[in-house]
Coordinates of C-alpha atoms and ligand atoms in Angstrom, one line a residue:
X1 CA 0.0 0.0 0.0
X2 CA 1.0 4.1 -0.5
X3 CA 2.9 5.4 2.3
X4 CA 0.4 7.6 4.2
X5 CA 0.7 11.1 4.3
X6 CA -0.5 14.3 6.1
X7 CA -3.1 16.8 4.0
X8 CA -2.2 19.8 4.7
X9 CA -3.4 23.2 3.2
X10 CA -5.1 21.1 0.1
X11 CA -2.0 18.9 -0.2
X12 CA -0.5 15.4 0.5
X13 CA 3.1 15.9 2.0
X14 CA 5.4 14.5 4.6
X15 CA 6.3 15.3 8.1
X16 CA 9.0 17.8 8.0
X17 CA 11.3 15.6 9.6
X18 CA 10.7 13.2 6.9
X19 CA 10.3 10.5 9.7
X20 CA 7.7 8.1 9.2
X21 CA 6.4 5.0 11.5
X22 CA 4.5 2.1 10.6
X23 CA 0.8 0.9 10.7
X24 CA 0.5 -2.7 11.7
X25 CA -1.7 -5.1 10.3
X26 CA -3.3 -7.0 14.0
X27 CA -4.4 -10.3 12.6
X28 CA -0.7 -10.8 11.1
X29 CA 1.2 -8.3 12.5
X30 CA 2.3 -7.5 9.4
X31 CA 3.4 -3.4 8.2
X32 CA 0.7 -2.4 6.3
X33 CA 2.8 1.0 4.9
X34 CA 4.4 4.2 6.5
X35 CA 2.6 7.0 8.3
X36 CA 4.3 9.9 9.3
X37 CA 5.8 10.8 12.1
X38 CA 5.1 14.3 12.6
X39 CA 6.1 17.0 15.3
X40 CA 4.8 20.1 16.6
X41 CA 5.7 22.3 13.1
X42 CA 3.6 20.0 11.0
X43 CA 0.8 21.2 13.4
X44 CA 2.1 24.5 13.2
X45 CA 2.0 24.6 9.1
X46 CA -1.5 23.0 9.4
X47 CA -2.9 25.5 11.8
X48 CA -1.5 28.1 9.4
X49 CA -3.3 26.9 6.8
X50 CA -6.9 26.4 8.6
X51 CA -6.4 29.8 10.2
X52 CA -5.9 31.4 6.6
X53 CA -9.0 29.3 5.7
X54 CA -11.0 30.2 8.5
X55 CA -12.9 33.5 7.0
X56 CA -13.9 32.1 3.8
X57 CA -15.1 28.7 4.9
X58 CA -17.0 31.0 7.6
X59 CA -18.5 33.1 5.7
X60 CA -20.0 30.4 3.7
X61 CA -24.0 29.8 4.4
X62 CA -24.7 27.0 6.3
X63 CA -27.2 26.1 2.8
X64 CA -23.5 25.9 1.2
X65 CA -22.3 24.1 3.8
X66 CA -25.2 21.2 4.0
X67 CA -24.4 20.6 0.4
X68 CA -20.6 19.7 1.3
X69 CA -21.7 17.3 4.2
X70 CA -24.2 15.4 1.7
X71 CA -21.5 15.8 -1.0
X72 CA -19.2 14.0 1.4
X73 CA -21.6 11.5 2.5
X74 CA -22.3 10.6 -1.1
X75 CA -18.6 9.9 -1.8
X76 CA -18.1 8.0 1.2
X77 CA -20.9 6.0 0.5
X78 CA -19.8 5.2 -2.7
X79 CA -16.8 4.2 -1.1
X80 CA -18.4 2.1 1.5
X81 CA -16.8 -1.1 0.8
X82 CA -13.4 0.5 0.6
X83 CA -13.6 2.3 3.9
X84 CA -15.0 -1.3 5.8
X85 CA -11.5 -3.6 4.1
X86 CA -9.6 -0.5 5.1
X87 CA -10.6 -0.5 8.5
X88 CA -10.7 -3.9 9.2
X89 CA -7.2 -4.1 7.7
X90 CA -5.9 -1.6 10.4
X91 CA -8.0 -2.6 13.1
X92 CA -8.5 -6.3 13.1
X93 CA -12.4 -6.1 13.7
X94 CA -15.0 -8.3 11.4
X95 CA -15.4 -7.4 7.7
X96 CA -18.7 -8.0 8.7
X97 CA -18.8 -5.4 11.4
X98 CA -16.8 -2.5 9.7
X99 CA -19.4 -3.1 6.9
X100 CA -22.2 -2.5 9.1
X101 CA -20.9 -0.4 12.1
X102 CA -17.6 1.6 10.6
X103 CA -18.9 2.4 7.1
X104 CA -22.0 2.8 7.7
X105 CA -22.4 4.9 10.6
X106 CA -19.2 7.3 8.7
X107 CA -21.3 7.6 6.2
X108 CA -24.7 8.1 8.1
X109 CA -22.7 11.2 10.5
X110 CA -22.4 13.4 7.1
X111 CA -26.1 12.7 6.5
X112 CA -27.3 13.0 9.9
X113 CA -26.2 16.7 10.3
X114 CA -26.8 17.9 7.2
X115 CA -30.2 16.7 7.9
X116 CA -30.4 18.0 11.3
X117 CA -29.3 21.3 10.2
X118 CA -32.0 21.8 8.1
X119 CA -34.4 21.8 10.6
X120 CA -32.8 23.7 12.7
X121 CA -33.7 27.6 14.1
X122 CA -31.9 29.5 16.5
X123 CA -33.6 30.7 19.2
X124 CA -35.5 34.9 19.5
X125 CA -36.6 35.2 23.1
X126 CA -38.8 38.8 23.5
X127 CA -39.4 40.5 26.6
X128 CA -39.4 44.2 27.8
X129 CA -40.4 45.2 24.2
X130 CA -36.6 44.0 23.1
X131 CA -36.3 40.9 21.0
X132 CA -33.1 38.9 21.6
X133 CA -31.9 37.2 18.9
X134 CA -29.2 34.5 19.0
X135 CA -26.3 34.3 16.3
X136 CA -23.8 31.6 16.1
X137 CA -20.3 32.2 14.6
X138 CA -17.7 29.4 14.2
X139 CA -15.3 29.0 16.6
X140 CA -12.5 29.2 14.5
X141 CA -9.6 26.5 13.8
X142 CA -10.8 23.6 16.0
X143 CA -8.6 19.9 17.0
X144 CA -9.8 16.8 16.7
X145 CA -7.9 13.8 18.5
X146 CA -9.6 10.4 18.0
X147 CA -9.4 6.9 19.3
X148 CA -8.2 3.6 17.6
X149 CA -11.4 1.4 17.9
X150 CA -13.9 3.1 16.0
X151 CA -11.4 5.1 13.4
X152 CA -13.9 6.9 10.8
X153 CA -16.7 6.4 12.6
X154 CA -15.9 8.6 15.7
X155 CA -13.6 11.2 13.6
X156 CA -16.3 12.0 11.2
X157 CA -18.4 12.2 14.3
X158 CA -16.5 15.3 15.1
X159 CA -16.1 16.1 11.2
X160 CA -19.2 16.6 10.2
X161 CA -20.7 18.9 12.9
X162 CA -17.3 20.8 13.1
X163 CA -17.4 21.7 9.1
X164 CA -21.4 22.1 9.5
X165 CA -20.9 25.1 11.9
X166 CA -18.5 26.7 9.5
X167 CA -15.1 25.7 11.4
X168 CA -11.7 24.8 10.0
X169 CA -10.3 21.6 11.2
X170 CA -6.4 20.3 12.3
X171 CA -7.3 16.6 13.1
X172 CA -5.3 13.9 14.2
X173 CA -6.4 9.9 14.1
X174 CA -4.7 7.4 16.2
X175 CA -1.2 6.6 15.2
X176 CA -2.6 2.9 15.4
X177 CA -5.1 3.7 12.8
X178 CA -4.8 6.2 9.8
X179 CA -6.0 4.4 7.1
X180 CA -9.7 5.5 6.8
X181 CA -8.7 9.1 8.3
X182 CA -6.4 9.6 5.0
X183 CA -9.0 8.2 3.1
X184 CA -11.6 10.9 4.0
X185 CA -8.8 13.5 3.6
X186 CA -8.7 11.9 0.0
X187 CA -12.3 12.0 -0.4
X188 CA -12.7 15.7 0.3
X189 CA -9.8 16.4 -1.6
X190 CA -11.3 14.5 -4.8
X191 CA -14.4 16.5 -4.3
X192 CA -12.4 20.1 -4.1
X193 CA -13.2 21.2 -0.1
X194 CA -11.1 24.4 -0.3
X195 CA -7.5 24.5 0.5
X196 CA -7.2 24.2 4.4
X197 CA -10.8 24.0 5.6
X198 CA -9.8 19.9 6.4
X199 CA -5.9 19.2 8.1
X200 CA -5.0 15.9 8.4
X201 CA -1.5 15.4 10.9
X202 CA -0.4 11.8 11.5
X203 CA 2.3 10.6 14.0
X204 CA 2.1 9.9 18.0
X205 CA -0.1 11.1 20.4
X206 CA 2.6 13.2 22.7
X207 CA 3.6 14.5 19.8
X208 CA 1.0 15.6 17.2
X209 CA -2.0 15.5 19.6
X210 CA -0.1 17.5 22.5
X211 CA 1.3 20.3 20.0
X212 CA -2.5 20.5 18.9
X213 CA -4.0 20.8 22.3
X214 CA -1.1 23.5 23.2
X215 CA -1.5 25.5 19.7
X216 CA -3.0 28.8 20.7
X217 CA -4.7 29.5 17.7
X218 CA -6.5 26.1 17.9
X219 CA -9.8 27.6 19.8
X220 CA -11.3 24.2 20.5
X221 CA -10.6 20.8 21.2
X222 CA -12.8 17.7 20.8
X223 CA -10.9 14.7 22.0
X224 CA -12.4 10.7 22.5
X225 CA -9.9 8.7 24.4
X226 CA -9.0 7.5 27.9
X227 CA -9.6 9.5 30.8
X228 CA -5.5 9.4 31.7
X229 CA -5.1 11.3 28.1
X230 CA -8.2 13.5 29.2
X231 CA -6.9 14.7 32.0
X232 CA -3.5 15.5 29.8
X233 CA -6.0 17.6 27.4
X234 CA -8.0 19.3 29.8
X235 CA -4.6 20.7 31.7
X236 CA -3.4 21.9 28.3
X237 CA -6.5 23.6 27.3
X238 CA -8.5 24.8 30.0
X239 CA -5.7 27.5 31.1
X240 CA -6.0 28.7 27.5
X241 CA -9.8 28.8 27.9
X242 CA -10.3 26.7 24.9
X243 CA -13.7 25.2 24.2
X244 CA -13.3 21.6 25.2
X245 CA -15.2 18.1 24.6
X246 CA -14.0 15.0 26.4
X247 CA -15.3 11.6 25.6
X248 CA -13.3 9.3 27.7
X249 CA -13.2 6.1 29.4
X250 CA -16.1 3.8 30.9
X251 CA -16.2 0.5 32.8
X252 CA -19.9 0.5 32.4
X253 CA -22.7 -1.9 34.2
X254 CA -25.1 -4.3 32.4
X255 CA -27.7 -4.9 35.1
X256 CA -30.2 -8.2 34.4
X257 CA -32.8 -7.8 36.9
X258 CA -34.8 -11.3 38.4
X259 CA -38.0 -10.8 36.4
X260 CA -35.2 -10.6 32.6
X261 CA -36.8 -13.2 29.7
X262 CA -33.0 -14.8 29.9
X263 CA -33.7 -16.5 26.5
X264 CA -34.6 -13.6 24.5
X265 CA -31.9 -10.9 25.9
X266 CA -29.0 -12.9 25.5
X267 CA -28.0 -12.5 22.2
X268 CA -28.4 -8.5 23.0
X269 CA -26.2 -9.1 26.2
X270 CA -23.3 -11.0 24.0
X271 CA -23.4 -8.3 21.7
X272 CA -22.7 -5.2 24.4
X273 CA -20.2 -7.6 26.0
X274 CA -18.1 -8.5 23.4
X275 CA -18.6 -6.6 20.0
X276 CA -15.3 -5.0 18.8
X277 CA -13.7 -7.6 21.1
X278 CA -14.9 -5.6 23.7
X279 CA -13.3 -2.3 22.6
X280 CA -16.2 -0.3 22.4
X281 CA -16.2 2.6 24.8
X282 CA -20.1 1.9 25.7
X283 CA -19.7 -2.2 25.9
X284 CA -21.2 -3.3 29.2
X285 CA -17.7 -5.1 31.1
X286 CA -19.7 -5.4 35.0
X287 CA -22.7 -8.1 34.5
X288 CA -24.5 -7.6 38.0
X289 CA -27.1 -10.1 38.1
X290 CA -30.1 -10.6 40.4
X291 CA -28.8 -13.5 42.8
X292 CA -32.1 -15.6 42.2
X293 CA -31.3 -16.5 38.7
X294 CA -27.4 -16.0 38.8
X295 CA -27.0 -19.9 38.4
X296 CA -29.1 -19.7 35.4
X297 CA -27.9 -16.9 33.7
X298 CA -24.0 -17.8 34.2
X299 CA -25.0 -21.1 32.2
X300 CA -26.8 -19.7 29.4
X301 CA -24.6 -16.9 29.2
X302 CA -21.3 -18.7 28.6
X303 CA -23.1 -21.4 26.5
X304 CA -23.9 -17.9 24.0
X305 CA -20.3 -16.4 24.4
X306 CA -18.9 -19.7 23.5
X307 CA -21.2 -19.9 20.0
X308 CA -19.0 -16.8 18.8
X309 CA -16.7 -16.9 15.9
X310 CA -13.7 -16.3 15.6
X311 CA -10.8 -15.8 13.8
X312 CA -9.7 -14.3 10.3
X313 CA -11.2 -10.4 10.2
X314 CA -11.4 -10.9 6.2
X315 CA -13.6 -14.1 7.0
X316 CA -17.2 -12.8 6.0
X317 CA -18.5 -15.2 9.1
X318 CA -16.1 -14.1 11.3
X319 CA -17.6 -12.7 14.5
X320 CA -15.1 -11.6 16.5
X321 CA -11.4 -10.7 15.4
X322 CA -8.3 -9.4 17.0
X323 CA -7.3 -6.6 19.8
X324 CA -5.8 -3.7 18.6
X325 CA -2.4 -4.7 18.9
X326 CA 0.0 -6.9 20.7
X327 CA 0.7 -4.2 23.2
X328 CA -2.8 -3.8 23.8
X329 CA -3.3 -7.9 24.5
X330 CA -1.3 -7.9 26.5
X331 CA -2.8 -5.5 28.7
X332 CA -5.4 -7.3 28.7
X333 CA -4.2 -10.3 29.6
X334 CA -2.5 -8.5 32.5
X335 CA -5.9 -8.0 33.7
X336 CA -7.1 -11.6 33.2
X337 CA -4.2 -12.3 35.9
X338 CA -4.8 -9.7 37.9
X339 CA -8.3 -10.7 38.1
X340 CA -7.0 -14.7 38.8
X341 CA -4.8 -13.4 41.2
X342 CA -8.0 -11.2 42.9
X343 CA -9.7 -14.5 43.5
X344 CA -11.6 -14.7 40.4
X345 CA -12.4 -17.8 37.9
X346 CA -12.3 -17.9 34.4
X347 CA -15.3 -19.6 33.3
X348 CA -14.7 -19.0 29.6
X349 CA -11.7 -17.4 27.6
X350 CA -8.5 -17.0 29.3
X351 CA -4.6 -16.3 28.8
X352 CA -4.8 -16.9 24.9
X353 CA -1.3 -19.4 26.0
X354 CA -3.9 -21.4 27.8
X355 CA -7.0 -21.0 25.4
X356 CA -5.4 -20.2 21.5
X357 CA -7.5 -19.7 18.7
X358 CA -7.3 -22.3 16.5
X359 CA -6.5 -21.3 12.7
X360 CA -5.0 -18.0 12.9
X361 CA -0.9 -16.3 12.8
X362 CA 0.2 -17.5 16.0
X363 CA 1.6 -13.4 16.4
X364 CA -2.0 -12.3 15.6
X365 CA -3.6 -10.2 18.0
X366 CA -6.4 -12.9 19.1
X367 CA -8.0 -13.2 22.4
X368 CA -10.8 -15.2 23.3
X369 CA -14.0 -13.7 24.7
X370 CA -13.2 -14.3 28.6
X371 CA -15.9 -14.2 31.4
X372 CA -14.7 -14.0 34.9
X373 CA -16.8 -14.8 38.3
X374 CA -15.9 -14.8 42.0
X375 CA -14.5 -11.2 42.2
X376 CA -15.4 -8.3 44.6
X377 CA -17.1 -5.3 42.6
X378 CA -14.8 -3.2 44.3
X379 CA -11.6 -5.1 42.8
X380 CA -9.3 -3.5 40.2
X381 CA -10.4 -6.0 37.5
X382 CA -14.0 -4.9 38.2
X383 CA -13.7 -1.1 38.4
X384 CA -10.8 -0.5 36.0
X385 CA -11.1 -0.1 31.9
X386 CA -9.8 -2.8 30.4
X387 CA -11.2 -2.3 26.7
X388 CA -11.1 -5.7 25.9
X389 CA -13.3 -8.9 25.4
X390 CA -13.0 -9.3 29.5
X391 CA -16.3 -9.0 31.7
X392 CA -17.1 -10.0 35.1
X393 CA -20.2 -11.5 36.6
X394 CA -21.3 -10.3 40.1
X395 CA -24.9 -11.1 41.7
X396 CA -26.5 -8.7 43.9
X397 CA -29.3 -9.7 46.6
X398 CA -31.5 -6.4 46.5
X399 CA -32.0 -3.1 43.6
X400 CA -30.4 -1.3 45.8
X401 CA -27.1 -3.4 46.3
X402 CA -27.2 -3.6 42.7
X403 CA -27.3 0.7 41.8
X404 CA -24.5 0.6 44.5
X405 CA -22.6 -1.4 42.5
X406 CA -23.3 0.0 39.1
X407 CA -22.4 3.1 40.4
X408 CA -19.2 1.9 42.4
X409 CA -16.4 2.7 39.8
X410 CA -14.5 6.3 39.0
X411 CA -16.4 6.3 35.3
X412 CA -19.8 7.4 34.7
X413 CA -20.2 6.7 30.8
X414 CA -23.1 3.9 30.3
X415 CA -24.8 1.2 31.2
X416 CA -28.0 -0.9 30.7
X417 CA -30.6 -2.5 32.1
X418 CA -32.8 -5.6 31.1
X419 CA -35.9 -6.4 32.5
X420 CA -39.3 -7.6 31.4
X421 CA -40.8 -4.1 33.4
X422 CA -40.1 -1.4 31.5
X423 CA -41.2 1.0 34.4
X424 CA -38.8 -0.9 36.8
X425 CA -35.7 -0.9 34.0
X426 CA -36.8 2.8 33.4
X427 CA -36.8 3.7 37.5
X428 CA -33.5 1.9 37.8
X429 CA -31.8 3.8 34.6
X430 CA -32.2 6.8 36.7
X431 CA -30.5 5.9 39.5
X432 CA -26.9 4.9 37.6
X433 CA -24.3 7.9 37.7
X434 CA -24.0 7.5 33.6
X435 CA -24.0 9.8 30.5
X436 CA -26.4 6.8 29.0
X437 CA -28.5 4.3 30.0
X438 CA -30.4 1.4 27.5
X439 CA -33.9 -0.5 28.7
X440 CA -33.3 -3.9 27.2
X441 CA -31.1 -2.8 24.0
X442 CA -27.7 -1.8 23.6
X443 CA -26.3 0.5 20.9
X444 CA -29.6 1.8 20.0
X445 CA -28.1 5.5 18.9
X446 CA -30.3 8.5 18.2
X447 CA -28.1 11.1 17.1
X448 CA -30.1 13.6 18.0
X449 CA -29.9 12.5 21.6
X450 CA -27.1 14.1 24.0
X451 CA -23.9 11.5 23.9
X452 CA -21.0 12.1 26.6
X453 CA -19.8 10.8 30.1
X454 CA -20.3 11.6 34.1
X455 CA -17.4 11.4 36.4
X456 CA -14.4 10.9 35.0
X457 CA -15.9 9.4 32.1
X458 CA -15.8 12.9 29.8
X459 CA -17.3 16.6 30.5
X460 CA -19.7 18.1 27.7
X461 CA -22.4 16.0 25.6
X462 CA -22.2 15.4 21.6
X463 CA -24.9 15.1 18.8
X464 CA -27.4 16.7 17.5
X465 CA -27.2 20.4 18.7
X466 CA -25.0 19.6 21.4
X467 CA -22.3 19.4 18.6
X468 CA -23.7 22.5 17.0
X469 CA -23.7 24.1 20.1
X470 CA -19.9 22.9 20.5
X471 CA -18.6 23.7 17.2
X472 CA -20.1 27.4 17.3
X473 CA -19.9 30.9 19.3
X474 CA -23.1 32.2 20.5
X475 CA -23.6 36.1 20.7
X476 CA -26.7 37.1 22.0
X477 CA -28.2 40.3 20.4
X478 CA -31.1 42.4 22.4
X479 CA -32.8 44.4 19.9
X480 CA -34.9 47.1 21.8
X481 CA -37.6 49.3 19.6
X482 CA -36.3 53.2 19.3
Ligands
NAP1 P1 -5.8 7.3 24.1 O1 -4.5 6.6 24.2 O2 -6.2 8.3 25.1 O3 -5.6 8.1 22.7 C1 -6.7 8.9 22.1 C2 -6.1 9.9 21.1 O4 -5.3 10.8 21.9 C3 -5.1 9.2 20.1 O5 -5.2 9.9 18.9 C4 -3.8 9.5 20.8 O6 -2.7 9.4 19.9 C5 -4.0 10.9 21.3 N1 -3.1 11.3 22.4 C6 -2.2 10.5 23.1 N2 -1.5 11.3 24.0 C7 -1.9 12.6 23.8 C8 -1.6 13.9 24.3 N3 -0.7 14.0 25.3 N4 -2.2 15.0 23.8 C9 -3.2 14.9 22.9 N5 -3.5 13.7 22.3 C10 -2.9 12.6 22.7 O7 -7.0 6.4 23.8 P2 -7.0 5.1 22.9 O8 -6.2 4.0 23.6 O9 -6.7 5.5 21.5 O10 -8.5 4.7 22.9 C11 -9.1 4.0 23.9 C12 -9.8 4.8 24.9 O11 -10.8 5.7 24.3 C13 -10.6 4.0 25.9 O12 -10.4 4.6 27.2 C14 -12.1 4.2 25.5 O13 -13.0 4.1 26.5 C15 -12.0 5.6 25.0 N6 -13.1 5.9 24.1 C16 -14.1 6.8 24.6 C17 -15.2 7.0 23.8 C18 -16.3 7.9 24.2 O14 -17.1 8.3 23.4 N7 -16.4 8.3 25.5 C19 -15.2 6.5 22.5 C20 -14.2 5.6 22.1 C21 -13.1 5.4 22.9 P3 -1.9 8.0 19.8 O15 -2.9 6.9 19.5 O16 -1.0 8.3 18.7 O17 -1.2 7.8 21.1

């Protein structure tokens, strides 16, 4: 494959330096091709070049402006098939589910707030005679720093609203994953999105993402990662009063009440256990379980983890592929000791030395899905992120005990609830400390709907207007009659 390279002010080029650093193929660990390895000045000649595009791409009409997101979303869509082998190839997830959840939802972010847009009005409040009108103006050159598990689909997340609300954009992907983020920079290049309104700057996070966060004339910051890099972020930025989103980390509680149809909900409960081998910031990784039917659900539960398939990503009935990287398994497996050590049992899964996947590169990236039992909800395994395909069971004796538990842990991102009561899931939804909560589904995205973390799990909601309100300045203006 082409080396990768940065887009900057309408144009492909290399880090400065010249230095480049690989992309690694998971299932094989393989090099896919070179990325650069850029520094602080690459961010410096991108921000140049958004901040000399920032008055002509904001003086556009948002009418303008819808056109380029549906323009976008129609290329990328075209593409779809492209972006999914792309992503898979980088990330080691199903072709199946980059098809359906990468591609797709890339695609469907354009669409969604160029839709949105349309219907939307801002707000004239009257009273005293004056009329207040509200008017939004970009916020100028705006960073975006994105996450390895969901590449396209959580960078054009930011993409779309940030372009919609008439910004200028220096964005950096993980240095795990840069495939599909060049590939949009190709798209919009292909399609003629003036010089500098889109900056693409590859290379490691310290690096590219910390000379972002510290560039002064980068006015905002919307960042997805782990709460340890948050926290990084949000000591940069906030004493430069820079607008700042942060979607961070989660260790979030599936909670299967006594009255749950067991046979019908687990399917759903495989899925927000495991999906993306677990590295979806939203998967449920605490089951709490009522203690009447604990027995009962343990045994059906492990008999439906152990019906998923794994192995080769590029395998069209391939369900479940690698971790990110090797680096990253064995983190994980760190915490599948950790968690033996803590006194828990691995009922499925396990050290993949112990329990190897059959039929795939012996250096590939492959972990079984891996249920533990016995532990303490207050242990490390139970309250820390892992961001792998690890959960724990845990039975609770009372509703109470059990929102006690959910809410035990430092993260406050999501969490569901399954129940044959929808009143009862509903009345316990409201008691978890979380950003989200699902009734008996998992996943289930409005985009309309307000998306972000409690606690340390992120500060500041996206979607729908919540990202317009993010990517733009409001002035109010009182208009009183002469
Ligand atoms: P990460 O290590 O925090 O990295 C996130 C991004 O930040 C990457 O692009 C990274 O670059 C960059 N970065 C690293 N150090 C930086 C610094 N000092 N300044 C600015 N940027 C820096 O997270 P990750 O391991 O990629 O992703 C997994 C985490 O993301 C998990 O905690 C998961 O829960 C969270 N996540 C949250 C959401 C949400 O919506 N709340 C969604 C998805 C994922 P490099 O990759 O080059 O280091």
């Amino acid at each position: 494959m082409e080396p990768v390279r940065n887009y900057i002010n309408g144009a492909f080029v290399d880090a400065v330096s010249g230095q480049t650093l690989d992309t690694v193929n998971p299932a094989t660990n393989t090099v896919i091709t070179a990325v650069p390895r850029s520094q602080a000045v690459d961010v410096k000649h991108a921000t140049e070049a958004a901040k000399a595009a920032a008055t002509a791409w904001g003086a556009t009409t948002m009418v303008e402006r819808i056109a380029w997101l549906e323009r976008i979303a129609d290329a990328l869509e075209a593409e779809a098939e492209t972006i999914a082998q792309l992503e898979s190839l980088d990330t080691g997830k199903p072709i199946s589910l980059a098809r359906r959840v990468d591609a797709a939802r890339s695609v469907a972010n354009f669409r969604f707030f160029a839709d949105h847009a349309k219907g939307h009005q801002d707000p004239t409040f009257s009273d005293h005679g004056a009329v207040n009108h509200v008017h939004r103006s970009p916020v100028g050159v705006v960073g975006l720093i994105t996450p390895w598990n969901l590449p396209l689909y959580l960078l054009s997340w930011k993409v779309a609203p940030a372009l919609l609300m008439g910004n200028t954009i220096v964005a950096k992907p993980s240095e795990l994953t840069p495939l599909t983020a060049d590939f949009l920079a190709k798209t919009v290049h292909a399609l003629g999105l003036p010089a500098g309104v889109f900056n693409l700057v590859h290379g490691y996070g310290p690096e590219v993402g910390q000379a972002i966060v510290e560039h002064p004339d980068i006015r905002g910051i919307s960042f997805t990662g782990g709460t340890a890099t948050g926290r990084l972020v949000a000591a940069t930025a906030a004493p430069m009063f820079k607008k700042l989103s942060l979607e961070l980390g989660g260790k979030n509680a599936t909670v299967v009440l006594d009255d749950a149809p067991l046979d019908d909900i687990m399917e759903g409960l495989v899925r927000a256990s495991f999906t993306n081998s677990g590295q979806v910031c939203l998967c449920g990784s605490r089951i709490l379980v009522d203690e009447t039917i604990y027995d009962t659900f343990a045994e059906k539960f492990i008999a439906k983890v152990e019906e998923l398939r794994l192995g080769d990503p590029q395998d069209e009935a391939t369900q479940m592929g690698t971790v990110i990287s090797q680096d990253h398994k064995a983190k994980v497996e760190s915490y599948i000791r950790l968690g033996i050590e803590e006194g828990g049992t691995v009922l499925t899964g396990g050290l993949s030395e112990l329990a190897p996947v059959p039929g795939v590169p012996s250096d590939g990236a492959f972990l079984r899905p891996t249920v533990l039992a016995g532990l303490s909800a207050s242990c490390r395994t139970a309250t820390e992120e892992i961001f792998g395909p690890v959960v724990t069971l845990h039975s609770f004796a009372s509703e109470d005990e059990a929102v006690e538990m959910a809410n035990l842990t430092e993260y406050g991102l999501a969490g569901s609830v399954w129940t044959a009561d929808i009143e009862r899931g509903h009345a316990f939804a409201k008691r978890m400390e979380t950003g989200i909560v699902w009734v008996n589904t998992w996943l289930n995205r409005d985009l309309r709907t307000p998306f972000g973390g409690v606690k340390q799990s992120g500060v500041g909601r996206e979607g729908g207007d919540w990202s317009m309100a993010f990517f733009s300045e409001m002035t109010n203006v009182c208009i009183q009659q002469p």
